[in-house]
Amino acid sequence: MKNDRLLTVEEAAERLGTGVRFIRRLISERRIRYVKLGKPVRIPESAITSYIEERTVPTLREARSRFGKAA
């Protein structure tokens, strides 16, 4: 995380394919990690990646292989 790029709110919104308001809401609700640099706020690229990974829904095949075959 040493070389973790800090994204602006606009860049983070573009990366997630959402509006700026959604990113600002995630920040205000502390649902995503962020860095406060005085008034400006930056989101580490790894925080966006983690957010996506945590909310990715596996396919049925992936879910079954994770828990073994159904009886």
PDB file of N, CA, C and O in Angstrom, chain B, residues numbered from 101:
ATOM      1  N   MET B 101       0.811  -1.187   0.000  1.00  0.00           N
ATOM      2  CA  MET B 101       0.000   0.000   0.000  1.00  0.00           C
ATOM      3  C   MET B 101       0.861   1.259   0.000  1.00  0.00           C
ATOM      4  O   MET B 101       0.328   2.368  -0.033  1.00  0.00           O
ATOM      5  N   LYS B 102       2.161   1.106   0.036  1.00  0.00           N
ATOM      6  CA  LYS B 102       3.031   2.270   0.029  1.00  0.00           C
ATOM      7  C   LYS B 102       2.828   3.116  -1.223  1.00  0.00           C
ATOM      8  O   LYS B 102       2.773   4.343  -1.149  1.00  0.00           O
ATOM      9  N   ASN B 103       2.719   2.456  -2.366  1.00  0.00           N
ATOM     10  CA  ASN B 103       2.559   3.169  -3.629  1.00  0.00           C
ATOM     11  C   ASN B 103       1.101   3.189  -4.071  1.00  0.00           C
ATOM     12  O   ASN B 103       0.814   3.251  -5.267  1.00  0.00           O
ATOM     13  N   ASP B 104       0.186   3.138  -3.120  1.00  0.00           N
ATOM     14  CA  ASP B 104      -1.235   3.139  -3.412  1.00  0.00           C
ATOM     15  C   ASP B 104      -1.632   4.518  -3.941  1.00  0.00           C
ATOM     16  O   ASP B 104      -1.492   5.522  -3.243  1.00  0.00           O
ATOM     17  N   ARG B 105      -2.118   4.554  -5.160  1.00  0.00           N
ATOM     18  CA  ARG B 105      -2.504   5.820  -5.780  1.00  0.00           C
ATOM     19  C   ARG B 105      -3.750   6.364  -5.089  1.00  0.00           C
ATOM     20  O   ARG B 105      -4.689   5.619  -4.809  1.00  0.00           O
ATOM     21  N   LEU B 106      -3.750   7.665  -4.818  1.00  0.00           N
ATOM     22  CA  LEU B 106      -4.904   8.311  -4.206  1.00  0.00           C
ATOM     23  C   LEU B 106      -5.765   8.918  -5.300  1.00  0.00           C
ATOM     24  O   LEU B 106      -5.301   9.735  -6.094  1.00  0.00           O
ATOM     25  N   LEU B 107      -7.026   8.507  -5.329  1.00  0.00           N
ATOM     26  CA  LEU B 107      -7.952   8.970  -6.353  1.00  0.00           C
ATOM     27  C   LEU B 107      -8.810  10.116  -5.828  1.00  0.00           C
ATOM     28  O   LEU B 107      -9.154  10.155  -4.647  1.00  0.00           O
ATOM     29  N   THR B 108      -9.149  11.041  -6.708  1.00  0.00           N
ATOM     30  CA  THR B 108     -10.100  12.079  -6.342  1.00  0.00           C
ATOM     31  C   THR B 108     -11.480  11.432  -6.275  1.00  0.00           C
ATOM     32  O   THR B 108     -11.667  10.298  -6.716  1.00  0.00           O
ATOM     33  N   VAL B 109     -12.430  12.153  -5.728  1.00  0.00           N
ATOM     34  CA  VAL B 109     -13.802  11.649  -5.654  1.00  0.00           C
ATOM     35  C   VAL B 109     -14.312  11.389  -7.070  1.00  0.00           C
ATOM     36  O   VAL B 109     -14.990  10.392  -7.319  1.00  0.00           O
ATOM     37  N   GLU B 110     -13.987  12.280  -7.985  1.00  0.00           N
ATOM     38  CA  GLU B 110     -14.426  12.132  -9.374  1.00  0.00           C
ATOM     39  C   GLU B 110     -13.822  10.885 -10.023  1.00  0.00           C
ATOM     40  O   GLU B 110     -14.512  10.157 -10.736  1.00  0.00           O
ATOM     41  N   GLU B 111     -12.532  10.642  -9.774  1.00  0.00           N
ATOM     42  CA  GLU B 111     -11.868   9.456 -10.336  1.00  0.00           C
ATOM     43  C   GLU B 111     -12.455   8.169  -9.747  1.00  0.00           C
ATOM     44  O   GLU B 111     -12.645   7.181 -10.456  1.00  0.00           O
ATOM     45  N   ALA B 112     -12.740   8.194  -8.437  1.00  0.00           N
ATOM     46  CA  ALA B 112     -13.326   7.021  -7.791  1.00  0.00           C
ATOM     47  C   ALA B 112     -14.721   6.739  -8.361  1.00  0.00           C
ATOM     48  O   ALA B 112     -15.083   5.584  -8.587  1.00  0.00           O
ATOM     49  N   ALA B 113     -15.491   7.792  -8.588  1.00  0.00           N
ATOM     50  CA  ALA B 113     -16.826   7.634  -9.166  1.00  0.00           C
ATOM     51  C   ALA B 113     -16.730   7.042 -10.562  1.00  0.00           C
ATOM     52  O   ALA B 113     -17.515   6.168 -10.928  1.00  0.00           O
ATOM     53  N   GLU B 114     -15.770   7.517 -11.337  1.00  0.00           N
ATOM     54  CA  GLU B 114     -15.588   6.991 -12.694  1.00  0.00           C
ATOM     55  C   GLU B 114     -15.184   5.519 -12.648  1.00  0.00           C
ATOM     56  O   GLU B 114     -15.663   4.712 -13.444  1.00  0.00           O
ATOM     57  N   ARG B 115     -14.313   5.182 -11.724  1.00  0.00           N
ATOM     58  CA  ARG B 115     -13.840   3.793 -11.600  1.00  0.00           C
ATOM     59  C   ARG B 115     -14.981   2.846 -11.243  1.00  0.00           C
ATOM     60  O   ARG B 115     -15.023   1.710 -11.715  1.00  0.00           O
ATOM     61  N   LEU B 116     -15.916   3.322 -10.402  1.00  0.00           N
ATOM     62  CA  LEU B 116     -17.053   2.488 -10.011  1.00  0.00           C
ATOM     63  C   LEU B 116     -18.228   2.621 -10.974  1.00  0.00           C
ATOM     64  O   LEU B 116     -19.197   1.866 -10.887  1.00  0.00           O
ATOM     65  N   GLY B 117     -18.141   3.574 -11.883  1.00  0.00           N
ATOM     66  CA  GLY B 117     -19.232   3.780 -12.821  1.00  0.00           C
ATOM     67  C   GLY B 117     -20.460   4.381 -12.148  1.00  0.00           C
ATOM     68  O   GLY B 117     -21.595   4.079 -12.515  1.00  0.00           O
ATOM     69  N   THR B 118     -20.215   5.238 -11.157  1.00  0.00           N
ATOM     70  CA  THR B 118     -21.306   5.867 -10.410  1.00  0.00           C
ATOM     71  C   THR B 118     -21.145   7.378 -10.457  1.00  0.00           C
ATOM     72  O   THR B 118     -20.219   7.909 -11.070  1.00  0.00           O
ATOM     73  N   GLY B 119     -22.058   8.043  -9.802  1.00  0.00           N
ATOM     74  CA  GLY B 119     -21.964   9.489  -9.689  1.00  0.00           C
ATOM     75  C   GLY B 119     -21.123   9.883  -8.486  1.00  0.00           C
ATOM     76  O   GLY B 119     -20.841   9.068  -7.608  1.00  0.00           O
ATOM     77  N   VAL B 120     -20.734  11.135  -8.466  1.00  0.00           N
ATOM     78  CA  VAL B 120     -19.925  11.679  -7.372  1.00  0.00           C
ATOM     79  C   VAL B 120     -20.699  11.628  -6.050  1.00  0.00           C
ATOM     80  O   VAL B 120     -20.114  11.398  -4.991  1.00  0.00           O
ATOM     81  N   ARG B 121     -22.009  11.844  -6.117  1.00  0.00           N
ATOM     82  CA  ARG B 121     -22.826  11.826  -4.892  1.00  0.00           C
ATOM     83  C   ARG B 121     -22.742  10.487  -4.174  1.00  0.00           C
ATOM     84  O   ARG B 121     -22.708  10.442  -2.944  1.00  0.00           O
ATOM     85  N   PHE B 122     -22.708   9.389  -4.939  1.00  0.00           N
ATOM     86  CA  PHE B 122     -22.619   8.060  -4.339  1.00  0.00           C
ATOM     87  C   PHE B 122     -21.308   7.916  -3.565  1.00  0.00           C
ATOM     88  O   PHE B 122     -21.302   7.407  -2.444  1.00  0.00           O
ATOM     89  N   ILE B 123     -20.211   8.356  -4.153  1.00  0.00           N
ATOM     90  CA  ILE B 123     -18.905   8.272  -3.482  1.00  0.00           C
ATOM     91  C   ILE B 123     -18.909   9.136  -2.229  1.00  0.00           C
ATOM     92  O   ILE B 123     -18.435   8.710  -1.175  1.00  0.00           O
ATOM     93  N   ARG B 124     -19.435  10.330  -2.338  1.00  0.00           N
ATOM     94  CA  ARG B 124     -19.493  11.216  -1.160  1.00  0.00           C
ATOM     95  C   ARG B 124     -20.349  10.597  -0.046  1.00  0.00           C
ATOM     96  O   ARG B 124     -20.042  10.756   1.135  1.00  0.00           O
ATOM     97  N   ARG B 125     -21.421   9.893  -0.427  1.00  0.00           N
ATOM     98  CA  ARG B 125     -22.246   9.220   0.585  1.00  0.00           C
ATOM     99  C   ARG B 125     -21.465   8.082   1.246  1.00  0.00           C
ATOM    100  O   ARG B 125     -21.529   7.913   2.463  1.00  0.00           O
ATOM    101  N   LEU B 126     -20.726   7.300   0.445  1.00  0.00           N
ATOM    102  CA  LEU B 126     -19.897   6.231   1.021  1.00  0.00           C
ATOM    103  C   LEU B 126     -18.916   6.808   2.036  1.00  0.00           C
ATOM    104  O   LEU B 126     -18.686   6.220   3.093  1.00  0.00           O
ATOM    105  N   ILE B 127     -18.346   7.951   1.709  1.00  0.00           N
ATOM    106  CA  ILE B 127     -17.386   8.601   2.601  1.00  0.00           C
ATOM    107  C   ILE B 127     -18.090   9.090   3.866  1.00  0.00           C
ATOM    108  O   ILE B 127     -17.608   8.844   4.972  1.00  0.00           O
ATOM    109  N   SER B 128     -19.223   9.778   3.717  1.00  0.00           N
ATOM    110  CA  SER B 128     -19.909  10.341   4.887  1.00  0.00           C
ATOM    111  C   SER B 128     -20.424   9.247   5.818  1.00  0.00           C
ATOM    112  O   SER B 128     -20.504   9.445   7.030  1.00  0.00           O
ATOM    113  N   GLU B 129     -20.773   8.089   5.247  1.00  0.00           N
ATOM    114  CA  GLU B 129     -21.240   6.966   6.055  1.00  0.00           C
ATOM    115  C   GLU B 129     -20.091   6.065   6.493  1.00  0.00           C
ATOM    116  O   GLU B 129     -20.306   5.047   7.151  1.00  0.00           O
ATOM    117  N   ARG B 130     -18.881   6.442   6.126  1.00  0.00           N
ATOM    118  CA  ARG B 130     -17.655   5.684   6.442  1.00  0.00           C
ATOM    119  C   ARG B 130     -17.742   4.239   6.005  1.00  0.00           C
ATOM    120  O   ARG B 130     -17.330   3.330   6.726  1.00  0.00           O
ATOM    121  N   ARG B 131     -18.289   4.034   4.803  1.00  0.00           N
ATOM    122  CA  ARG B 131     -18.399   2.691   4.247  1.00  0.00           C
ATOM    123  C   ARG B 131     -17.219   2.377   3.344  1.00  0.00           C
ATOM    124  O   ARG B 131     -17.122   1.269   2.816  1.00  0.00           O
ATOM    125  N   ILE B 132     -16.315   3.344   3.157  1.00  0.00           N
ATOM    126  CA  ILE B 132     -15.127   3.147   2.339  1.00  0.00           C
ATOM    127  C   ILE B 132     -13.986   3.932   2.991  1.00  0.00           C
ATOM    128  O   ILE B 132     -14.193   5.005   3.558  1.00  0.00           O
ATOM    129  N   ARG B 133     -12.771   3.367   2.895  1.00  0.00           N
ATOM    130  CA  ARG B 133     -11.609   4.059   3.466  1.00  0.00           C
ATOM    131  C   ARG B 133     -11.299   5.296   2.639  1.00  0.00           C
ATOM    132  O   ARG B 133     -11.455   5.293   1.418  1.00  0.00           O
ATOM    133  N   TYR B 134     -10.861   6.346   3.309  1.00  0.00           N
ATOM    134  CA  TYR B 134     -10.466   7.558   2.602  1.00  0.00           C
ATOM    135  C   TYR B 134      -9.387   8.290   3.373  1.00  0.00           C
ATOM    136  O   TYR B 134      -9.145   8.015   4.548  1.00  0.00           O
ATOM    137  N   VAL B 135      -8.740   9.231   2.692  1.00  0.00           N
ATOM    138  CA  VAL B 135      -7.676  10.040   3.283  1.00  0.00           C
ATOM    139  C   VAL B 135      -8.128  11.485   3.223  1.00  0.00           C
ATOM    140  O   VAL B 135      -8.526  11.976   2.167  1.00  0.00           O
ATOM    141  N   LYS B 136      -8.068  12.165   4.355  1.00  0.00           N
ATOM    142  CA  LYS B 136      -8.460  13.564   4.392  1.00  0.00           C
ATOM    143  C   LYS B 136      -7.193  14.417   4.374  1.00  0.00           C
ATOM    144  O   LYS B 136      -6.344  14.306   5.259  1.00  0.00           O
ATOM    145  N   LEU B 137      -7.080  15.260   3.364  1.00  0.00           N
ATOM    146  CA  LEU B 137      -5.915  16.134   3.210  1.00  0.00           C
ATOM    147  C   LEU B 137      -6.374  17.577   3.417  1.00  0.00           C
ATOM    148  O   LEU B 137      -6.456  18.356   2.468  1.00  0.00           O
ATOM    149  N   GLY B 138      -6.670  17.921   4.674  1.00  0.00           N
ATOM    150  CA  GLY B 138      -7.286  19.218   4.924  1.00  0.00           C
ATOM    151  C   GLY B 138      -8.738  19.104   4.513  1.00  0.00           C
ATOM    152  O   GLY B 138      -9.467  18.263   5.037  1.00  0.00           O
ATOM    153  N   LYS B 139      -9.171  19.947   3.573  1.00  0.00           N
ATOM    154  CA  LYS B 139     -10.545  19.853   3.081  1.00  0.00           C
ATOM    155  C   LYS B 139     -10.692  18.784   1.996  1.00  0.00           C
ATOM    156  O   LYS B 139     -11.683  18.054   2.000  1.00  0.00           O
ATOM    157  N   PRO B 140      -9.733  18.669   1.061  1.00  0.00           N
ATOM    158  CA  PRO B 140      -9.872  17.645   0.014  1.00  0.00           C
ATOM    159  C   PRO B 140      -9.832  16.222   0.582  1.00  0.00           C
ATOM    160  O   PRO B 140      -9.162  15.951   1.579  1.00  0.00           O
ATOM    161  N   VAL B 141     -10.555  15.338  -0.069  1.00  0.00           N
ATOM    162  CA  VAL B 141     -10.619  13.930   0.323  1.00  0.00           C
ATOM    163  C   VAL B 141     -10.118  13.099  -0.840  1.00  0.00           C
ATOM    164  O   VAL B 141     -10.441  13.380  -1.994  1.00  0.00           O
ATOM    165  N   ARG B 142      -9.324  12.069  -0.540  1.00  0.00           N
ATOM    166  CA  ARG B 142      -8.828  11.151  -1.561  1.00  0.00           C
ATOM    167  C   ARG B 142      -9.145   9.733  -1.124  1.00  0.00           C
ATOM    168  O   ARG B 142      -9.178   9.417   0.065  1.00  0.00           O
ATOM    169  N   ILE B 143      -9.375   8.892  -2.114  1.00  0.00           N
ATOM    170  CA  ILE B 143      -9.695   7.494  -1.845  1.00  0.00           C
ATOM    171  C   ILE B 143      -8.548   6.639  -2.381  1.00  0.00           C
ATOM    172  O   ILE B 143      -8.226   6.717  -3.567  1.00  0.00           O
ATOM    173  N   PRO B 144      -7.925   5.819  -1.519  1.00  0.00           N
ATOM    174  CA  PRO B 144      -6.859   4.938  -2.014  1.00  0.00           C
ATOM    175  C   PRO B 144      -7.428   3.956  -3.042  1.00  0.00           C
ATOM    176  O   PRO B 144      -8.540   3.449  -2.890  1.00  0.00           O
ATOM    177  N   GLU B 145      -6.648   3.703  -4.079  1.00  0.00           N
ATOM    178  CA  GLU B 145      -7.073   2.772  -5.123  1.00  0.00           C
ATOM    179  C   GLU B 145      -7.396   1.402  -4.530  1.00  0.00           C
ATOM    180  O   GLU B 145      -8.318   0.728  -4.989  1.00  0.00           O
ATOM    181  N   SER B 146      -6.646   0.994  -3.521  1.00  0.00           N
ATOM    182  CA  SER B 146      -6.889  -0.308  -2.887  1.00  0.00           C
ATOM    183  C   SER B 146      -8.251  -0.336  -2.184  1.00  0.00           C
ATOM    184  O   SER B 146      -8.862  -1.399  -2.075  1.00  0.00           O
ATOM    185  N   ALA B 147      -8.733   0.815  -1.708  1.00  0.00           N
ATOM    186  CA  ALA B 147     -10.046   0.868  -1.064  1.00  0.00           C
ATOM    187  C   ALA B 147     -11.147   0.609  -2.088  1.00  0.00           C
ATOM    188  O   ALA B 147     -12.136  -0.059  -1.788  1.00  0.00           O
ATOM    189  N   ILE B 148     -10.971   1.138  -3.295  1.00  0.00           N
ATOM    190  CA  ILE B 148     -11.945   0.904  -4.367  1.00  0.00           C
ATOM    191  C   ILE B 148     -11.925  -0.573  -4.755  1.00  0.00           C
ATOM    192  O   ILE B 148     -12.978  -1.191  -4.914  1.00  0.00           O
ATOM    193  N   THR B 149     -10.733  -1.134  -4.906  1.00  0.00           N
ATOM    194  CA  THR B 149     -10.589  -2.543  -5.266  1.00  0.00           C
ATOM    195  C   THR B 149     -11.240  -3.427  -4.199  1.00  0.00           C
ATOM    196  O   THR B 149     -11.962  -4.367  -4.533  1.00  0.00           O
ATOM    197  N   SER B 150     -10.991  -3.135  -2.927  1.00  0.00           N
ATOM    198  CA  SER B 150     -11.589  -3.905  -1.824  1.00  0.00           C
ATOM    199  C   SER B 150     -13.103  -3.781  -1.836  1.00  0.00           C
ATOM    200  O   SER B 150     -13.811  -4.768  -1.636  1.00  0.00           O
ATOM    201  N   TYR B 151     -13.601  -2.577  -2.068  1.00  0.00           N
ATOM    202  CA  TYR B 151     -15.044  -2.341  -2.104  1.00  0.00           C
ATOM    203  C   TYR B 151     -15.694  -3.203  -3.182  1.00  0.00           C
ATOM    204  O   TYR B 151     -16.743  -3.807  -2.958  1.00  0.00           O
ATOM    205  N   ILE B 152     -15.067  -3.253  -4.345  1.00  0.00           N
ATOM    206  CA  ILE B 152     -15.596  -4.059  -5.458  1.00  0.00           C
ATOM    207  C   ILE B 152     -15.557  -5.544  -5.097  1.00  0.00           C
ATOM    208  O   ILE B 152     -16.545  -6.251  -5.297  1.00  0.00           O
ATOM    209  N   GLU B 153     -14.429  -6.024  -4.569  1.00  0.00           N
ATOM    210  CA  GLU B 153     -14.283  -7.437  -4.229  1.00  0.00           C
ATOM    211  C   GLU B 153     -15.283  -7.872  -3.160  1.00  0.00           C
ATOM    212  O   GLU B 153     -15.854  -8.959  -3.249  1.00  0.00           O
ATOM    213  N   GLU B 154     -15.495  -7.027  -2.151  1.00  0.00           N
ATOM    214  CA  GLU B 154     -16.415  -7.374  -1.060  1.00  0.00           C
ATOM    215  C   GLU B 154     -17.859  -7.469  -1.533  1.00  0.00           C
ATOM    216  O   GLU B 154     -18.666  -8.183  -0.938  1.00  0.00           O
ATOM    217  N   ARG B 155     -18.183  -6.751  -2.601  1.00  0.00           N
ATOM    218  CA  ARG B 155     -19.564  -6.711  -3.065  1.00  0.00           C
ATOM    219  C   ARG B 155     -19.809  -7.501  -4.338  1.00  0.00           C
ATOM    220  O   ARG B 155     -20.891  -7.427  -4.921  1.00  0.00           O
ATOM    221  N   THR B 156     -18.812  -8.255  -4.769  1.00  0.00           N
ATOM    222  CA  THR B 156     -18.969  -9.083  -5.958  1.00  0.00           C
ATOM    223  C   THR B 156     -19.693 -10.369  -5.564  1.00  0.00           C
ATOM    224  O   THR B 156     -19.266 -11.094  -4.666  1.00  0.00           O
ATOM    225  N   VAL B 157     -20.785 -10.626  -6.251  1.00  0.00           N
ATOM    226  CA  VAL B 157     -21.601 -11.803  -5.962  1.00  0.00           C
ATOM    227  C   VAL B 157     -21.098 -12.952  -6.839  1.00  0.00           C
ATOM    228  O   VAL B 157     -21.040 -12.819  -8.062  1.00  0.00           O
ATOM    229  N   PRO B 158     -20.733 -14.083  -6.220  1.00  0.00           N
ATOM    230  CA  PRO B 158     -20.230 -15.208  -7.011  1.00  0.00           C
ATOM    231  C   PRO B 158     -21.341 -15.859  -7.836  1.00  0.00           C
ATOM    232  O   PRO B 158     -22.520 -15.771  -7.493  1.00  0.00           O
ATOM    233  N   THR B 159     -20.946 -16.504  -8.917  1.00  0.00           N
ATOM    234  CA  THR B 159     -21.915 -17.262  -9.699  1.00  0.00           C
ATOM    235  C   THR B 159     -22.335 -18.483  -8.891  1.00  0.00           C
ATOM    236  O   THR B 159     -21.686 -18.831  -7.905  1.00  0.00           O
ATOM    237  N   LEU B 160     -23.402 -19.123  -9.301  1.00  0.00           N
ATOM    238  CA  LEU B 160     -23.870 -20.317  -8.614  1.00  0.00           C
ATOM    239  C   LEU B 160     -22.791 -21.395  -8.604  1.00  0.00           C
ATOM    240  O   LEU B 160     -22.587 -22.073  -7.597  1.00  0.00           O
ATOM    241  N   ARG B 161     -22.107 -21.546  -9.726  1.00  0.00           N
ATOM    242  CA  ARG B 161     -21.049 -22.550  -9.835  1.00  0.00           C
ATOM    243  C   ARG B 161     -19.922 -22.256  -8.842  1.00  0.00           C
ATOM    244  O   ARG B 161     -19.429 -23.167  -8.177  1.00  0.00           O
ATOM    245  N   GLU B 162     -19.518 -20.997  -8.740  1.00  0.00           N
ATOM    246  CA  GLU B 162     -18.464 -20.633  -7.783  1.00  0.00           C
ATOM    247  C   GLU B 162     -18.908 -20.884  -6.347  1.00  0.00           C
ATOM    248  O   GLU B 162     -18.130 -21.372  -5.527  1.00  0.00           O
ATOM    249  N   ALA B 163     -20.151 -20.552  -6.046  1.00  0.00           N
ATOM    250  CA  ALA B 163     -20.669 -20.742  -4.685  1.00  0.00           C
ATOM    251  C   ALA B 163     -20.725 -22.221  -4.333  1.00  0.00           C
ATOM    252  O   ALA B 163     -20.386 -22.603  -3.212  1.00  0.00           O
ATOM    253  N   ARG B 164     -21.145 -23.050  -5.265  1.00  0.00           N
ATOM    254  CA  ARG B 164     -21.231 -24.489  -4.993  1.00  0.00           C
ATOM    255  C   ARG B 164     -19.854 -25.091  -4.777  1.00  0.00           C
ATOM    256  O   ARG B 164     -19.666 -25.912  -3.879  1.00  0.00           O
ATOM    257  N   SER B 165     -18.886 -24.687  -5.599  1.00  0.00           N
ATOM    258  CA  SER B 165     -17.548 -25.249  -5.460  1.00  0.00           C
ATOM    259  C   SER B 165     -16.909 -24.815  -4.139  1.00  0.00           C
ATOM    260  O   SER B 165     -16.068 -25.525  -3.587  1.00  0.00           O
ATOM    261  N   ARG B 166     -17.300 -23.679  -3.651  1.00  0.00           N
ATOM    262  CA  ARG B 166     -16.765 -23.194  -2.390  1.00  0.00           C
ATOM    263  C   ARG B 166     -17.272 -24.007  -1.207  1.00  0.00           C
ATOM    264  O   ARG B 166     -16.545 -24.210  -0.234  1.00  0.00           O
ATOM    265  N   PHE B 167     -18.527 -24.479  -1.286  1.00  0.00           N
ATOM    266  CA  PHE B 167     -19.134 -25.199  -0.163  1.00  0.00           C
ATOM    267  C   PHE B 167     -19.302 -26.686  -0.430  1.00  0.00           C
ATOM    268  O   PHE B 167     -19.928 -27.383   0.368  1.00  0.00           O
ATOM    269  N   GLY B 168     -18.773 -27.172  -1.499  1.00  0.00           N
ATOM    270  CA  GLY B 168     -18.931 -28.587  -1.828  1.00  0.00           C
ATOM    271  C   GLY B 168     -20.239 -28.808  -2.560  1.00  0.00           C
ATOM    272  O   GLY B 168     -21.035 -27.884  -2.726  1.00  0.00           O
ATOM    273  N   LYS B 169     -20.451 -30.016  -2.987  1.00  0.00           N
ATOM    274  CA  LYS B 169     -21.668 -30.318  -3.759  1.00  0.00           C
ATOM    275  C   LYS B 169     -22.868 -30.456  -2.854  1.00  0.00           C
ATOM    276  O   LYS B 169     -22.781 -30.936  -1.724  1.00  0.00           O
ATOM    277  N   ALA B 170     -23.985 -30.021  -3.386  1.00  0.00           N
ATOM    278  CA  ALA B 170     -25.237 -30.119  -2.626  1.00  0.00           C
ATOM    279  C   ALA B 170     -25.682 -31.576  -2.560  1.00  0.00           C
ATOM    280  O   ALA B 170     -25.421 -32.359  -3.473  1.00  0.00           O
ATOM    281  N   ALA B 171     -26.349 -31.926  -1.482  1.00  0.00           N
ATOM    282  CA  ALA B 171     -26.783 -33.311  -1.302  1.00  0.00           C
ATOM    283  C   ALA B 171     -27.989 -33.624  -2.148  1.00  0.00           C
ATOM    284  O   ALA B 171     -28.488 -34.748  -2.120  1.00  0.00           O
TER     285      ALA B 171
END
